[in-house]
XYZ file of C-alpha atoms in Angstrom:
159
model
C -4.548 -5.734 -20.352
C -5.306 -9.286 -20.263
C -4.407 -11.504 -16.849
C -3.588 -14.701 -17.788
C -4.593 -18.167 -14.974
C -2.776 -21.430 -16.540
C -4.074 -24.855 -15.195
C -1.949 -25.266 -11.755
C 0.699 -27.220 -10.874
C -2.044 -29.018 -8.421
C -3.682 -30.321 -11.124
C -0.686 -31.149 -13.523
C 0.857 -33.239 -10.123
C -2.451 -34.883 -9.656
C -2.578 -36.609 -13.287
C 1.081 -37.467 -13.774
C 0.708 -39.406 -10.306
C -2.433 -41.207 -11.854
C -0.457 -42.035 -14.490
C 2.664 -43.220 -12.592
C 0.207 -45.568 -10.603
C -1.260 -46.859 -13.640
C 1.791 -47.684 -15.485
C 2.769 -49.095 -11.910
C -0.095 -51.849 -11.513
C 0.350 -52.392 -15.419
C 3.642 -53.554 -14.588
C 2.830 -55.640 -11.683
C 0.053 -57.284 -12.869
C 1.768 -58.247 -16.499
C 4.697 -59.790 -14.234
C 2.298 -61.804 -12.213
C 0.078 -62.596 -15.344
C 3.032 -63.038 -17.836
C 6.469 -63.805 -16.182
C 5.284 -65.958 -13.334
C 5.075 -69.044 -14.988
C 8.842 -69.162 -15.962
C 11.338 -70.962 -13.483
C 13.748 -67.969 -13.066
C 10.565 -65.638 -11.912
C 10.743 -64.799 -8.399
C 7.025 -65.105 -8.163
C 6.841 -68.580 -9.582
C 4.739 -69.529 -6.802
C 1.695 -67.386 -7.160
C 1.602 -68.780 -10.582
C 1.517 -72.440 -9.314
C -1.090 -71.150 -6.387
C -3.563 -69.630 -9.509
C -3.095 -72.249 -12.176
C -3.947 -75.931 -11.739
C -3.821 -78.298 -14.330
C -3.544 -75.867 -16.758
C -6.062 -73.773 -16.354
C -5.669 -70.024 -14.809
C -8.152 -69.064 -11.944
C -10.032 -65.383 -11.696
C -6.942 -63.981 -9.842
C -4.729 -65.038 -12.806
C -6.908 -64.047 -15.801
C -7.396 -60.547 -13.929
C -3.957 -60.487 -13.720
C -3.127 -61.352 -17.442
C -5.978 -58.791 -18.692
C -5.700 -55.401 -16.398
C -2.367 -54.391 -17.784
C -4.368 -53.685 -21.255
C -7.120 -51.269 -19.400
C -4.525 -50.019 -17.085
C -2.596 -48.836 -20.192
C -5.124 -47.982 -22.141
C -6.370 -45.336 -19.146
C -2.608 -44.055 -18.658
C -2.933 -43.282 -22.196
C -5.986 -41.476 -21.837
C -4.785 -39.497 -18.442
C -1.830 -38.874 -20.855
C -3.659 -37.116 -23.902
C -5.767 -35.110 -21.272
C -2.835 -34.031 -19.555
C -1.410 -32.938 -22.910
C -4.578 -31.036 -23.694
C -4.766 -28.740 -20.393
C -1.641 -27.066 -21.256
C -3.441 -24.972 -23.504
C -6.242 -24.010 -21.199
C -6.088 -21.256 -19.149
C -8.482 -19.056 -17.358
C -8.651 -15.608 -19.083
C -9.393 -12.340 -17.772
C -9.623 -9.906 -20.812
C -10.747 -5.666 -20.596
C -14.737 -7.258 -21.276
C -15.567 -10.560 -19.851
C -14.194 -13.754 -17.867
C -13.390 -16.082 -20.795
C -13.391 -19.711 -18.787
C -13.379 -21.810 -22.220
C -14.575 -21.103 -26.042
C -17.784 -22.072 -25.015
C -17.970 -19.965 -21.317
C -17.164 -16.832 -20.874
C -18.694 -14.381 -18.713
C -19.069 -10.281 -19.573
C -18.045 -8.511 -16.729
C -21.617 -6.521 -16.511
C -23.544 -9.726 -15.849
C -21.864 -10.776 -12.618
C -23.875 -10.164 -9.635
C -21.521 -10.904 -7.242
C -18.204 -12.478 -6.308
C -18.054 -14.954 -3.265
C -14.762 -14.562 -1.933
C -15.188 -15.348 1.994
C -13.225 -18.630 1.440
C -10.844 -17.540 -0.975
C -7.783 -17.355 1.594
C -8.773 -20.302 3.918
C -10.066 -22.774 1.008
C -8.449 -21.095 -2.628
C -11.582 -20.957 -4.005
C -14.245 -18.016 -4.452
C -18.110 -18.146 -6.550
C -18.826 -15.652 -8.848
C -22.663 -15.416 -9.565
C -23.924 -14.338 -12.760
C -26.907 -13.792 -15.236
C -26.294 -16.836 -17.755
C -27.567 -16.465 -21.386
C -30.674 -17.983 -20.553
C -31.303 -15.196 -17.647
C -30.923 -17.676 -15.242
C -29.047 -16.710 -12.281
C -25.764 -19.110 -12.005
C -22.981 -19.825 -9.711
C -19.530 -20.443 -11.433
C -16.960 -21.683 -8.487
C -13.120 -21.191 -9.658
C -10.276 -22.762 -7.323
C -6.924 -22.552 -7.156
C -6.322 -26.464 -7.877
C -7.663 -26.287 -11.551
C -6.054 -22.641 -12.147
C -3.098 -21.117 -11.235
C -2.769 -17.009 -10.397
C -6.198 -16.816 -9.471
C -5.301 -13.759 -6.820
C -4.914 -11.281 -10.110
C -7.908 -12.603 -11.404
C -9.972 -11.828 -8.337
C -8.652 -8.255 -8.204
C -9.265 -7.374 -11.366
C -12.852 -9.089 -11.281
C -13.356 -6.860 -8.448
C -11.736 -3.876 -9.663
C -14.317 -4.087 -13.139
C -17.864 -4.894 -10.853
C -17.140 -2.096 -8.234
């Protein structure tokens, strides 16, 4: 029987707020950039405080240019956030599978950290890697969700 750990709701929070804040100052900054040149704009005088004669200052050009990046990265927060709904933290009858590229057979871990699991939500699990390198893999209950199952049934395979 397979125990399933989805990304959290942490994490998911986390990036739509980033988001939020981005399209937020995108916003703001095209209105001050933009919109504040026109009469009816209620911010008519930071336009006439950043252009003279003309000719926008470094407030204004920042202004008229961070929307574009700001977008651009709210787009990019976006597509990631889209992409960790499929990832999940697997615990399977053989091995800890972390990604298609990690996973971790049950007989290799040394030992589980788990002193800080309650207080912190996060334990260290310390393995043999493929290389025969000891390594230290630390899971936490802000990237992964269900994490308590996991442990148990971590410990119930290495004891």
């Amino acid at each position: 029987m397979a125990i399933e750990a989805p990304v959290s709701k942490y994490r998911k929070t986390n990036f739509k707020i980033y988001i939020t804040a981005c399209i937020i100052f995108a916003v703001v900054f095209a209105y001050d950039g933009y919109l504040s040149k026109y009469e009816w704009s209620h911010r008519r005088s930071f336009y006439e405080k950043h252009v003279k004669d003309g000719k926008p200052d470094d407030t204004m050009i920042f202004n008229q240019v961070a929307p574009i990046f700001l977008v651009v990265i709210a787009a990019v927060l976006l597509g990631r956030l889209r992409a960790l709904k499929d990832k999940k933290l697997l615990a399977d009858e053989n091995e800890l599978i972390i990604s298609d590229k990690e996973r971790i057979p049950y007989d290799s871990i040394q030992k589980i950290d788990k002193t800080n699991f309650k207080s912190k939500g996060y334990f260290l699990i310390t393995y043999k890697g493929k290389n025969g390198r000891e390594a230290d893999r630390k899971i936490s209950d802000k990237k992964y969700g269900n994490l308590a199952a996991i442990l148990d049934l971590l410990v119930a395979k290495i004891s």
